[in-house]
Structures are given as structure tokens and as C-alpha cells.
Coordinates of C-alpha atoms and ligand atoms in Angstrom, one line a residue:
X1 CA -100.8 0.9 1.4
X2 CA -100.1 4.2 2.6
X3 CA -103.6 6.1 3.4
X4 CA -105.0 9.2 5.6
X5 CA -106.1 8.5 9.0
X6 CA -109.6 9.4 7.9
X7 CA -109.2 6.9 4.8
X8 CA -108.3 3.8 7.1
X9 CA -110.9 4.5 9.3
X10 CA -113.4 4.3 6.3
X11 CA -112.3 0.7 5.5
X12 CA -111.9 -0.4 9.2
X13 CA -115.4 0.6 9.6
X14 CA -116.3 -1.0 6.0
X15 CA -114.6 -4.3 6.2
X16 CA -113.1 -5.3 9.9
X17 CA -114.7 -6.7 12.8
X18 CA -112.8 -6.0 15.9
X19 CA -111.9 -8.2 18.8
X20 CA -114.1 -7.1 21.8
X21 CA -114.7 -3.9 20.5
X22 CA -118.7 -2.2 21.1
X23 CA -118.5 -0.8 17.3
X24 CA -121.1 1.7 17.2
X25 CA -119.4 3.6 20.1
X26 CA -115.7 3.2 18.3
X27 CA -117.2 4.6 15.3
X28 CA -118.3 7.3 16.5
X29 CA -114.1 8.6 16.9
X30 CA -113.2 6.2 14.4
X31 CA -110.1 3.7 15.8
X32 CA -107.0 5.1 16.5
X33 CA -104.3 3.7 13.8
X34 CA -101.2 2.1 15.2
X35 CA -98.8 2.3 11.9
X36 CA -95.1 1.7 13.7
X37 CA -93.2 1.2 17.4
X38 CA -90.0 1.3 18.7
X39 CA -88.7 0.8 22.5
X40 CA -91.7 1.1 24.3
X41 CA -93.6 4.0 22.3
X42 CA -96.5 3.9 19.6
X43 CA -96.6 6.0 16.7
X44 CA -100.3 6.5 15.1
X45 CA -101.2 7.8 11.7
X46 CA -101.7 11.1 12.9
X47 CA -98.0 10.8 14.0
X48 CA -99.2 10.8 18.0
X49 CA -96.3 9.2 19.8
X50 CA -98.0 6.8 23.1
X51 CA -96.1 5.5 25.8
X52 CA -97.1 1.5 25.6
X53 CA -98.0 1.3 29.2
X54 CA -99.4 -2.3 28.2
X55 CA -96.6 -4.1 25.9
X56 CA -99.2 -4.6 23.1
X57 CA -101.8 -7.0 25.2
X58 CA -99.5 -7.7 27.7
X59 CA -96.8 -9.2 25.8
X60 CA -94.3 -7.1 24.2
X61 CA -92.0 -8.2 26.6
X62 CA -88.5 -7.5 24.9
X63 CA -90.3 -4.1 23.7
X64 CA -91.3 -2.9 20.0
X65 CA -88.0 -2.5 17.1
X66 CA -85.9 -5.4 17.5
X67 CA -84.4 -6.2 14.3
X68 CA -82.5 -9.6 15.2
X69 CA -86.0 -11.2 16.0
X70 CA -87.2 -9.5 12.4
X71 CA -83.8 -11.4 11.0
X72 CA -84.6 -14.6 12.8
X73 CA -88.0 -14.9 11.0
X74 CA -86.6 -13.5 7.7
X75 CA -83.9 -16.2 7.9
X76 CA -86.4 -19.5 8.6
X77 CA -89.1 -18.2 6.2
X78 CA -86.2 -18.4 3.5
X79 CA -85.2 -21.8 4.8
X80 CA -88.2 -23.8 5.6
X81 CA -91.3 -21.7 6.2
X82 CA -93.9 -23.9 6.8
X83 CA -93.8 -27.5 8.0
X84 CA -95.1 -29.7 10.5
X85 CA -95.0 -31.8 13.3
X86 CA -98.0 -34.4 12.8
X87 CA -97.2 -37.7 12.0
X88 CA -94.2 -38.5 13.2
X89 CA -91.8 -35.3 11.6
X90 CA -90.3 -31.9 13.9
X91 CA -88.0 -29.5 12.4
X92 CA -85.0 -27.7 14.0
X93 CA -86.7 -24.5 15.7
X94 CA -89.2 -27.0 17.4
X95 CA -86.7 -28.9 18.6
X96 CA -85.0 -26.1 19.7
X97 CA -87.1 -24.0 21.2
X98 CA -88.7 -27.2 23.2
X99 CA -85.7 -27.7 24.9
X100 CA -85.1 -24.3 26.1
X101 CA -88.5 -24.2 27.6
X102 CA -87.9 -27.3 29.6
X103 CA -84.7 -25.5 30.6
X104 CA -86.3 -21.8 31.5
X105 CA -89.2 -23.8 33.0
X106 CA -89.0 -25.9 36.4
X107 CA -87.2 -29.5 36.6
X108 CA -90.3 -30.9 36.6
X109 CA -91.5 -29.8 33.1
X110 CA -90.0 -31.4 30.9
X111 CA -92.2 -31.7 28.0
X112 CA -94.2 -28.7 25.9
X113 CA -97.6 -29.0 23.6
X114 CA -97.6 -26.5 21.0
X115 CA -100.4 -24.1 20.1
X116 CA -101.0 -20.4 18.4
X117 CA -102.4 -18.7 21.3
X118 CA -103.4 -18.8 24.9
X119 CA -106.7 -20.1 24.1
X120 CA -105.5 -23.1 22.1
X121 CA -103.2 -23.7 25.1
X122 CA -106.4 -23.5 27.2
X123 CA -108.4 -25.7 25.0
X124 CA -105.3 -28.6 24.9
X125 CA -105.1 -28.0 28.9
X126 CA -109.1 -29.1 29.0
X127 CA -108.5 -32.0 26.2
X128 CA -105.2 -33.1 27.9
X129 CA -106.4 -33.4 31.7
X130 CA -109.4 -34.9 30.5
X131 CA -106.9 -37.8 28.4
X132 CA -104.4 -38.2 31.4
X133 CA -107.2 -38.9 33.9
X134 CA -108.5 -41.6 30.8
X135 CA -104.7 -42.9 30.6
X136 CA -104.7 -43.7 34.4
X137 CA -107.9 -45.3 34.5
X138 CA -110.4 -42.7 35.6
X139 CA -112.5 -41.5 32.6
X140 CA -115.2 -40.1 35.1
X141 CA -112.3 -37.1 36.4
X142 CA -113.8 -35.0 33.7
X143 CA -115.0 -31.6 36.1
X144 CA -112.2 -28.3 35.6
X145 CA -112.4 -26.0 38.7
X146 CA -112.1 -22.4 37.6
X147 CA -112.4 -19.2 39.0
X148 CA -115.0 -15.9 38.8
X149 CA -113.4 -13.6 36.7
X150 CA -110.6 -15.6 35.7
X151 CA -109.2 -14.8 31.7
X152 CA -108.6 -17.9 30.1
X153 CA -109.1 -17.0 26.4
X154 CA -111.8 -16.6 23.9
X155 CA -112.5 -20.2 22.1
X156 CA -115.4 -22.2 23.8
X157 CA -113.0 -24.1 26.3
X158 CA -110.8 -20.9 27.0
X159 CA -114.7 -18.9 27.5
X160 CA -115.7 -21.4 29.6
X161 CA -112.8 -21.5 32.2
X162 CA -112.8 -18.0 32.0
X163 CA -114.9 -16.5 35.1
X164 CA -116.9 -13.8 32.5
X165 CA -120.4 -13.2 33.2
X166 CA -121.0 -11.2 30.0
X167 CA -118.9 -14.0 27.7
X168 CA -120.8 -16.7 29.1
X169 CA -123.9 -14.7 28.1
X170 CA -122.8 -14.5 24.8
X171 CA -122.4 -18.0 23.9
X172 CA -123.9 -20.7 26.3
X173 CA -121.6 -21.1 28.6
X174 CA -119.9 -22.7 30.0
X175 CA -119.7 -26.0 28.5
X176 CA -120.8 -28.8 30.8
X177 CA -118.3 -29.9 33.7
X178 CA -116.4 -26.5 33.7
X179 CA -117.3 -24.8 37.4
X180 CA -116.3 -21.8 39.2
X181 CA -115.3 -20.7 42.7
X182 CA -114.5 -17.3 44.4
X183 CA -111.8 -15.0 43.3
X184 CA -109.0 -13.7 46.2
X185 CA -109.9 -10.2 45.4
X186 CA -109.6 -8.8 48.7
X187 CA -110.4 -4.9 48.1
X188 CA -113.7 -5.4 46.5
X189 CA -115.0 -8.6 48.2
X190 CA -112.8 -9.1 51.4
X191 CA -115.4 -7.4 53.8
X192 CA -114.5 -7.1 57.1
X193 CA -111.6 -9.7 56.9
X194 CA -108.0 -9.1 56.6
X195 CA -106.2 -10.1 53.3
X196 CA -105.0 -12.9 55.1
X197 CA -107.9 -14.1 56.5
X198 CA -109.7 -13.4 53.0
X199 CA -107.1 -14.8 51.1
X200 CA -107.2 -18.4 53.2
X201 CA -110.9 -18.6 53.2
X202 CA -111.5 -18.0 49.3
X203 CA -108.8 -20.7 49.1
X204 CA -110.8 -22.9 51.5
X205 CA -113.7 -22.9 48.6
X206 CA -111.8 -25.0 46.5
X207 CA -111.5 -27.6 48.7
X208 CA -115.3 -27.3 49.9
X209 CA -116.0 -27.9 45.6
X210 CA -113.8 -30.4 45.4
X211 CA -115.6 -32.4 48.3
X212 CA -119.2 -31.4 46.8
X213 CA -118.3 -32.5 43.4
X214 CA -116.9 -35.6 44.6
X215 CA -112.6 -35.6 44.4
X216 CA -113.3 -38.7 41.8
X217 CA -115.0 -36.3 39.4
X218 CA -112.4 -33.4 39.2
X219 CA -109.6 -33.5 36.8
X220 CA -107.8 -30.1 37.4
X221 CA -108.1 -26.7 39.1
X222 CA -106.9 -23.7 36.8
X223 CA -105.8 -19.9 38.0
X224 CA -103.9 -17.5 37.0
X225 CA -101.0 -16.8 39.4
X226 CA -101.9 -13.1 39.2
X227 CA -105.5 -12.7 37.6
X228 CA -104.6 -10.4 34.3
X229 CA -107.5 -9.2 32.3
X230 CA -109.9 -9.4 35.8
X231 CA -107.7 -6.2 36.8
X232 CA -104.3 -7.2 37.6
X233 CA -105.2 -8.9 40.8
X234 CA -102.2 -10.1 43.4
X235 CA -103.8 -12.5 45.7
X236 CA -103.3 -12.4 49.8
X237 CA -100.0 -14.0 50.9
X238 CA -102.4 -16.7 52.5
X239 CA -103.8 -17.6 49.4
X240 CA -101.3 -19.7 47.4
X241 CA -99.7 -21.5 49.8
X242 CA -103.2 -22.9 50.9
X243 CA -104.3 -23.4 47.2
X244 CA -101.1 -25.4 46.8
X245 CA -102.2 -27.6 50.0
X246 CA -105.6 -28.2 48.7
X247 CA -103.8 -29.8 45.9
X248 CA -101.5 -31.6 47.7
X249 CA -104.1 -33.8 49.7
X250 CA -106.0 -34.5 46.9
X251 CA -105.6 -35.8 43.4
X252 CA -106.1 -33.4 40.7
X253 CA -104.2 -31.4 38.9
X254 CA -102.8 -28.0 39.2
X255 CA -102.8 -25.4 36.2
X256 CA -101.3 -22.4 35.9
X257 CA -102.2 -20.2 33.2
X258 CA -98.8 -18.0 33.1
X259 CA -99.9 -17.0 29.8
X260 CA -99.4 -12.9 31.2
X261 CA -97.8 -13.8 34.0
X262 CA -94.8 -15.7 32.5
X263 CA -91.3 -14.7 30.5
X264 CA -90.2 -12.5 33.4
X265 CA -93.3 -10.6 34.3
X266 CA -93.1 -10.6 37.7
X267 CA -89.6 -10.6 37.7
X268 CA -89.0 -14.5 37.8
X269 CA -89.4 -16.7 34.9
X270 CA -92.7 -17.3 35.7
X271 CA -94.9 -16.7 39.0
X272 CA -95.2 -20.0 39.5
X273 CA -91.5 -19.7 40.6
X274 CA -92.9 -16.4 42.7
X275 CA -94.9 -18.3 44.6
X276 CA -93.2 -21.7 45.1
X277 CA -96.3 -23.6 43.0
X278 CA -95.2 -26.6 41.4
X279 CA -97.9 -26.4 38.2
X280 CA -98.7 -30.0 36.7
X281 CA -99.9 -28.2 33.2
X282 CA -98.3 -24.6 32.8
X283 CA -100.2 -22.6 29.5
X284 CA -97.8 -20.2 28.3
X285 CA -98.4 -17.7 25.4
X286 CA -97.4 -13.8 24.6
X287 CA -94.5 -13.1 26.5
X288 CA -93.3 -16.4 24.6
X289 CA -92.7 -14.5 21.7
X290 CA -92.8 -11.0 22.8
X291 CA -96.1 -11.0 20.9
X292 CA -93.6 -10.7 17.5
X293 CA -95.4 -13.9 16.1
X294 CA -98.5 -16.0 17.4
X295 CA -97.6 -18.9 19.4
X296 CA -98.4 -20.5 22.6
X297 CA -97.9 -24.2 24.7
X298 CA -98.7 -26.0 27.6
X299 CA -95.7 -26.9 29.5
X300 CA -96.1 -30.7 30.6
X301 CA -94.7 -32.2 33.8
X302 CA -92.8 -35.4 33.4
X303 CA -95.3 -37.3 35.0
X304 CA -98.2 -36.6 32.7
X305 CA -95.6 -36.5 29.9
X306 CA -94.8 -40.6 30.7
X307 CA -98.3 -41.5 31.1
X308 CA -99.6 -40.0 28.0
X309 CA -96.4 -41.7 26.1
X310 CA -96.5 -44.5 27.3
X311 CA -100.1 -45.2 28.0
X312 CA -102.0 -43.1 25.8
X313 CA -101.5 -44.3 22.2
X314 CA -102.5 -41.5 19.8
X315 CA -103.1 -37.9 21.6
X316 CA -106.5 -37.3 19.1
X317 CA -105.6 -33.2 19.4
X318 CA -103.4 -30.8 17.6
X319 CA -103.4 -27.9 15.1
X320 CA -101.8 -27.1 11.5
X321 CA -99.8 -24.0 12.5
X322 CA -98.6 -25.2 15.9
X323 CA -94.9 -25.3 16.2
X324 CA -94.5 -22.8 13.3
X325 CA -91.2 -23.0 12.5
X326 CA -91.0 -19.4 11.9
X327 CA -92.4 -18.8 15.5
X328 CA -90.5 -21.2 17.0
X329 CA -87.0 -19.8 15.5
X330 CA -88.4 -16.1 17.0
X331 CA -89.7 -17.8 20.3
X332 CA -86.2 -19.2 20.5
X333 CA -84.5 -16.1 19.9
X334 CA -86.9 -13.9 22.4
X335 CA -86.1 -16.3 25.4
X336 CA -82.3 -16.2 24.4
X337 CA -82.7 -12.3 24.6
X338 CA -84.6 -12.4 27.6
X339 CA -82.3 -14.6 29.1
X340 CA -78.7 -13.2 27.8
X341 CA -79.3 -9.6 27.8
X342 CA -80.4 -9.9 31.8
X343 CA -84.1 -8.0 31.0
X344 CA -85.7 -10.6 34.2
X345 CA -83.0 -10.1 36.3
X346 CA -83.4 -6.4 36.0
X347 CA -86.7 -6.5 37.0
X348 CA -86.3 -8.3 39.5
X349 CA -83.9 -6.6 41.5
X350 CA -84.1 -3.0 39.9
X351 CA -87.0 -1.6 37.7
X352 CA -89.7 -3.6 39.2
X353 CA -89.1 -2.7 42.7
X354 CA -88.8 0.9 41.0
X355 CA -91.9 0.5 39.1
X356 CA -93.9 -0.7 42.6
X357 CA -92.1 2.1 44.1
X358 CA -93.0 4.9 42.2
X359 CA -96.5 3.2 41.1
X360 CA -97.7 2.9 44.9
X361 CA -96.9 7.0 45.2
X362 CA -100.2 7.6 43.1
X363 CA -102.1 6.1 46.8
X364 CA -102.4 9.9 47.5
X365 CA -104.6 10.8 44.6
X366 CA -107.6 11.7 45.7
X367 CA -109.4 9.4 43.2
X368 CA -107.1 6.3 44.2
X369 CA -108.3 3.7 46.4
X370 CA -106.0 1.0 46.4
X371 CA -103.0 0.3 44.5
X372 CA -101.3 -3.3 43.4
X373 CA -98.8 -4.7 41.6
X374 CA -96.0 -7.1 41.1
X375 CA -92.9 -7.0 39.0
X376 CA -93.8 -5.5 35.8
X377 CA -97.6 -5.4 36.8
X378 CA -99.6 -2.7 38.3
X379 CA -103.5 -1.8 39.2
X380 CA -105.4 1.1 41.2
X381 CA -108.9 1.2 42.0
X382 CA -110.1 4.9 41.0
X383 CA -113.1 5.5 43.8
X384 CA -115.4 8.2 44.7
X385 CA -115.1 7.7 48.2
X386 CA -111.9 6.3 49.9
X387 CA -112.8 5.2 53.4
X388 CA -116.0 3.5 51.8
X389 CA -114.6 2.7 48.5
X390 CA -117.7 3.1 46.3
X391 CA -117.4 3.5 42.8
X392 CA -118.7 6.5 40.9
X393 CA -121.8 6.1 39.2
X394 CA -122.8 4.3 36.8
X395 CA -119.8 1.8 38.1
X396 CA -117.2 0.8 35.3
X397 CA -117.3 4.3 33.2
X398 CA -114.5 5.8 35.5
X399 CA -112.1 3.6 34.3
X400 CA -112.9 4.1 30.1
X401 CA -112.9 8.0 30.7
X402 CA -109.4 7.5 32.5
X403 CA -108.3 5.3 30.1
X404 CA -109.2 8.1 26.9
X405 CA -107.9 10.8 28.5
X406 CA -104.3 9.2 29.1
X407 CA -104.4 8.3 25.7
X408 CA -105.0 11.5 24.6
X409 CA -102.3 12.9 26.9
X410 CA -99.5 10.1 25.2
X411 CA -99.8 7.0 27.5
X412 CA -101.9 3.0 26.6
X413 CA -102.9 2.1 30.1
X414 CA -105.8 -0.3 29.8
X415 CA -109.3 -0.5 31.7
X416 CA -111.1 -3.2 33.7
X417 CA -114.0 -1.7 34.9
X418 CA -112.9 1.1 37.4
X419 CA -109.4 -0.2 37.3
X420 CA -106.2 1.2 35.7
X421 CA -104.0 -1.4 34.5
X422 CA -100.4 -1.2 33.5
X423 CA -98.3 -4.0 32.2
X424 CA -95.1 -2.5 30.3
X425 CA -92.8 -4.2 28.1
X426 CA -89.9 -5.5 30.6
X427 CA -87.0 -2.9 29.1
X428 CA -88.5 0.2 30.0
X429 CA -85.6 2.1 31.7
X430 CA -86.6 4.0 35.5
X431 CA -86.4 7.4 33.2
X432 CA -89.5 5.8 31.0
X433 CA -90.7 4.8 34.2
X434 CA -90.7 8.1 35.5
X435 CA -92.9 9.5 32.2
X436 CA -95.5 6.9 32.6
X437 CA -96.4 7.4 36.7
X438 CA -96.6 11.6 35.5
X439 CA -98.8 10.9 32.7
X440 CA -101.0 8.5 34.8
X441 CA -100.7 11.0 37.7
X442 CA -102.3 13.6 35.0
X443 CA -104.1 11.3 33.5
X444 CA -105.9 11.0 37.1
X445 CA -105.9 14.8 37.5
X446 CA -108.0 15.3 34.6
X447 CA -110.0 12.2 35.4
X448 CA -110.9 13.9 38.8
X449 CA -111.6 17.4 36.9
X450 CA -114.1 15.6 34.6
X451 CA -115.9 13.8 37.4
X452 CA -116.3 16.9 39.8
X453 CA -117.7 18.9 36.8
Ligands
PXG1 N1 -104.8 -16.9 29.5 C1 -104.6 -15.7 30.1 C2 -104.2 -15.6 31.5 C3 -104.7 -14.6 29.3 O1 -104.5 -13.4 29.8 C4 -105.3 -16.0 27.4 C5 -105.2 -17.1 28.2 C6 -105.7 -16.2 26.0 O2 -104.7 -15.9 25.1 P1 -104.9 -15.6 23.6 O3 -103.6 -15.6 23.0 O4 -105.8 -16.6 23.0 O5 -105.6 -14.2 23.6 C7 -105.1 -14.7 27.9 C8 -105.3 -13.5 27.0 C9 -107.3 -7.9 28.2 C10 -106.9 -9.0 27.3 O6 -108.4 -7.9 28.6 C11 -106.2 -10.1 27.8 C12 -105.9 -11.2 27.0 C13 -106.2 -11.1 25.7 C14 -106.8 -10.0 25.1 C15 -107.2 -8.9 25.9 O7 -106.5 -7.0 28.5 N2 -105.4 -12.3 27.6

């Protein structure tokens, strides 16, 4: 189907709900068309090339255009497109890919649980804590600790870990024995403290919950390692290491969710490995594929792995599509590529510290008020005042009208509130690099323009 721009945007608007999408206001400029990609550019309709300073939704990881993946899927579809692994069956690409996750992934994980999506993963890490707590005896650890604007996904379990005022709203949330503690998000709710002093004392609050809930009632605490969709935030160096102690003198469970934060995003395998955390659950997702077919997992540590083999009988969970032999043969094929063509180490030791480098220059705008990032991830707080950091007002409009006018200038960078988040695919070369800090530099210029006017 090969229409006009103006002819899509009729049926969209007809026919198609969109994923967190305020319709009246996207129909009043219609949706912008995304029709092909290649490297780390967009192409709409119009025939407007973008810079993709977001991989997709974070996970276009091995970039847009390659054919072998496209060859992979050809290839299984031909041979076995659909079957499953219920009842006692697996094909080859399950097999496959499971073992190469427990190899990419630390000692300890030996075992993965596969889903379609980081949700799913979410949902199986609430279902599967809940079980192994059964399996050892102690049916009454039910209680997931969580964090304020944490993303976990959109189902009811994956909207209930995540820390969203306005999802929770929406739907009833959160269901019951899902609770929430502070975020370490220093620049807009570290006050007078230092990061490291912030970072240690929002840490602290999972031990105080753990102690008000009662330790025998609390299954697992979930985070991601580097909060995504709550604005790319990178926690005080205090903060982990005290999490991890928390967890260490009492049992529950540690998850966490690397569904943006793994497959070399950070520059390591996962951030878990960043920041020494030894995960007992590990959701995975996006970067799993490179986004080029739905699938997700939970990794499994050994431990849990045993008891739930040898204790649990029959797991009741599981869904149709998971372990997709098609995605699993492209999963496969995307870590081998990942792995092989050296794309992690190379952020590691070359473009990310670039990136960060060249990323933390646009501190001197005049709109910036902090900058972040890690790896392949970056944030800055546009502000109307620096040395008070107040927002303009109305708060969270800043962000949006940055976020349009970059698009219009050739460059996806995404908004949370009066943040500018980047998150590129993981091959962009320092020359791309280069483009995307001028046309978020502009992108800022014009942002500044607008607001002064
Ligand atoms: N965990 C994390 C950490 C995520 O970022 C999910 C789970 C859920 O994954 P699925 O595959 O079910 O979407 C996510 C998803 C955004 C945005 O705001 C972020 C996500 C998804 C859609 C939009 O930029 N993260």
C-alpha cells in the first residue's frame, strides 16, 4: 500500500488507536509516517530524513538495515515458523538462543523465561517471585518493592511496579501488595544534600519499608539500573552499592529490569555488570532483539532455577508466542552481532566516552541545567533559571516544544517532562555523533528563542 502522507493520516486517524498518544492534539498535525530506516536515520513519507537519536524506543541497538537479521527470520519462517514450548517440546532457536543468554549474562544466571515484551517479563517476574517464595515455604512473601517513577511496562503487573502517577490513575492501581519508595533523583529532589549523601539516604528507604512491611512479607525489590522512561536517571555512586547491602542482610530478592539498560547500553553487557549488582531475576527485552522482532525474558539465577525444578511441579504461567522461533533465531543472531562485530566494546571504550564527552558540552546552554548520561544514554534538564533550577511554566511543556522543534530540524530525541532524552542505536559512528549534539544544540537554540518570545 503505497499512499500520500495526507491519505495515511486519514486512516490513522479513522482506524488506529495509538500507544500513549493524546489523539486530539496529534490530530491536529496528523502523525508523522515512518515508511523506511537505515544506519541510524528515518525516512518519513514526506521523504524527511531524522537522525534516530532514540534507537526506535530505545532498542534498535544494532541500528536500522541489517539484512542478515532480515535473512535469519526469512530462513526460520521457511523452516518452522511457529511452534512451541508448552508441554514438554523446544525447538532449535530456543535452545539456542537460551544458552547464549546464560553465556552473555553473569555465571549465576543460568536459566531464561521467555516472553514478547518487557511487560510480560514484568508480569512473569511478579508471578515467579511470588511461586519461588511458595516453593520454599513462605506463601505469605507476596509484597514487590518498587520505585516512584520507575517504568516497568504497560500490563496491570508491569503498571503497577511502574512508579506512574497518571497510569495508576487510569486503571486502579496498583494492584494490591505492589508498594513504592523514593527515586535517587538527585537534581530534582536531592535538596540540600550531596549526591552522595542523597543517593545513600533514598537507598536507606528500602530498608526502612522492608522493616515496616515486615521482611517475612516482601518477595523482591525491582529497579531499573538506570531509570529509562522516568528521564534517563543515573543514580549517586552511593546508591547501588547500598541497595545491594540492603539486599544482602535480608532475604528478598533483587530485580533488575535491564530491559533499556541491557545488550550493551551502557557499554557492558548489562548495568548490572556496571554496577557490580548480582540480580536474582534480570527482565530483559528490546535490545534483545534490536527491536527487529518482539521478544523478551527474565533471566533466572541458578538458585531460583533449582527450586522451581525441583520443588515447584508445574510453573501455572506462560504465553503462546513466547520463544517464537522466528525471534529467537533473530535474538540469536543480534547477540552474535553484538558480540562478534565488537559494537559493546566500542562503546565502552570509544563512542560512549565520546558521546558523554561531547553530550556534557551542551552544560553551557543557557537553558541547560544539568546534564547525565552513561554509555549510550544521555539526559539534560532544560530550566529557566540555573542557580534555582525552576522549570518554565506550565512545568513539562518545555520539553514537548524541544522535542518538535528537533524533529523538525532532522533529529528523534524524546521528552520526559522538561527532560531531553537520547538513547541511540549502539553503531552510531563519533561523525553521527557529532550531527546529533549540533542539532540538539540548535534544537536548544530555537527552544530558547521560542521561550523568550
Ligand atoms: N521495563 C523497562 C525498564 C522499560 O523501559 C518495559 C519494561 C516494558 O517493555 P515493553 O516491551 O512491554 O514496552 C520498558 C519499556 C518511553 C517508553 O517512555 C519506554 C518504554 C516503552 C515505551 C515507551 O520512552 N519502555
Amino acid at each position: 500500500m503505497t499512499l500520500t502522507t495526507a491519505e495515511y493520516q486519514a486512516l490513522d486517524h479513522a482506524h488506529f488507536l495509538h500507544p500513549f498518544t493524546d489523539h486530539k492534539r496529534m490530530h491536529e498535525s496528523g502523525a508523522r509516517i515512518i515508511e523506511r530506516a537505515e544506519g541510524v536515520y528515518l525516512w518519513d513519507t514526506d521523504g524527511h530524513q531524522l537522525m534516530d537519536g532514540m534507537a526506535g524506543l530505545w532498542c534498535v541497538n544494532v541500528g536500522y538495515g541489517r539484512k542478515d537479521l532480515a535473512e535469519v527470520a526469512r530462513k526460520q519462517i521457511e523452516q518452522l515458523p511457529y511452534y512451541n514450548s508448552f508441554f514438554q517440546t523446544a525447538h532449535p532457536p530456543v535452545i539456542d538462543l537460551s544458552t547464549l543468554l546464560s553465556e552473555v549474562t553473569q555465571d549465576h544466571l543460568t536459566h531464561v523465561f521467555l516472553t514478547n515484551s518487557g511487560s510480560e517479563s514484568n508480569d512473569t517476574v511478579v508471578r515467579m517471585a511470588r511461586y519461588f517464595w511458595q516453593c520454599m515455604g513462605h506463601p505469605e512473601k507476596q509484597v514487590i518493592i518498587s520505585r516512584r517513577n520507575a517504568y516497568h511496562g504497560s500490563t496491570i503487573a508491569g503498571a503497577s511496579l511502574s512508579g506512574m502517577q497518571a497510569m495508576h490513575e487510569q486503571g486502579g492501581l496498583p494492584i494490591p501488595d505492589i508498594v513504592h519508595i523514593g527515586q535517587p533523583f538527585w537534581y530534582r529532589e536531592g535538596g540540600d544534600l550531596t549526591p552522595e549523601e542523597f543517593g545513600k539516604k533514598v537507598a536507606g528507604e528500602l530498608e526502612q519499608k522492608i522493616e515496616e512491611l515486615g521482611e517475612h512479607r516482601v518477595a523482591a525489590f525491582i529497579a531499573e539500573p538506570i531509570q529509562g522512561a522516568g528521564g534517563v536517571i543515573v543514580p549517586p555512586e552511593t546508591y547501588w552499592p547500598e541497595i545491594s547491602a540492603i539486599c544482602q542482610r535480608h532475604q528478598i530478592l533483587l530485580v533488575a529490569d535491564e530491559v533499556i539498560c541491557g545488550f550493551g547500553r551502557t557499554g557492558e553487557w548489562f548495568a548490572s555488570d556496571y554496577y557490580g549488582l548480582k540480580p536474582d531475576l534480570m527482565p530483559i527485552a528490546k535490545g534483545l532483539s534490536s527491536g527487529y522482532l518482539p521478544i523478551g525474558g527474565v533471566m533466572v539465577s541458578e538458585h531460583i532455577a533449582r527450586v522451581i525444578i525441583e520443588e515447584g511441579g508445574e510453573f501455572t504461567h506462560g504465553m503462546t508466542y513466547a520463544g517464537h522461533p522466528a525471534a529467537c533465531a533473530v535474538a540469536a543472531a543480534n547477540i552474535r552481532i553484538l558480540r562478534d562485530e565488537g559494537i559493546i566494546d566500542r562503546v565502552r571504550t570509544e563512542t560512549g566516552p565520546y558521546l558523554q564527552q561531547r553530550w556534557a558540552e551542551l552544560a553551557d546552554h543557557p537553558l541547560v541545567g544539568e546534564v547525565r548520561g552513561l554509555g549510550f544514554l544521555g539526559a539534560l534538564e532544560i530550566v529557566a533559571d540555573k542557580d534555582t533550577r525552576a522549570q518554565f511554566e506550565p512545568s513539562g511543556t518545555t520539553g514537548p516544544l524541544c522535542r518538535d522543534i528537533a524533529a523538525n530540524l532532522g533529529l528523534v530525541m524524546r521528552a520526559v517532562g522538561d527532560s531531553m532524552i537520547i538513547s541511540p542505536p549502539l553503531i552510531m559512528s563519533k561523525e553521527e555523533i557529532d550531527e546529533l549534539v549540533e542539532l540538539a544544540g540548535k534544537a536548544l537554540d530555537k527552544t530558547l528563542d521560542q521561550v523568550q518570545a
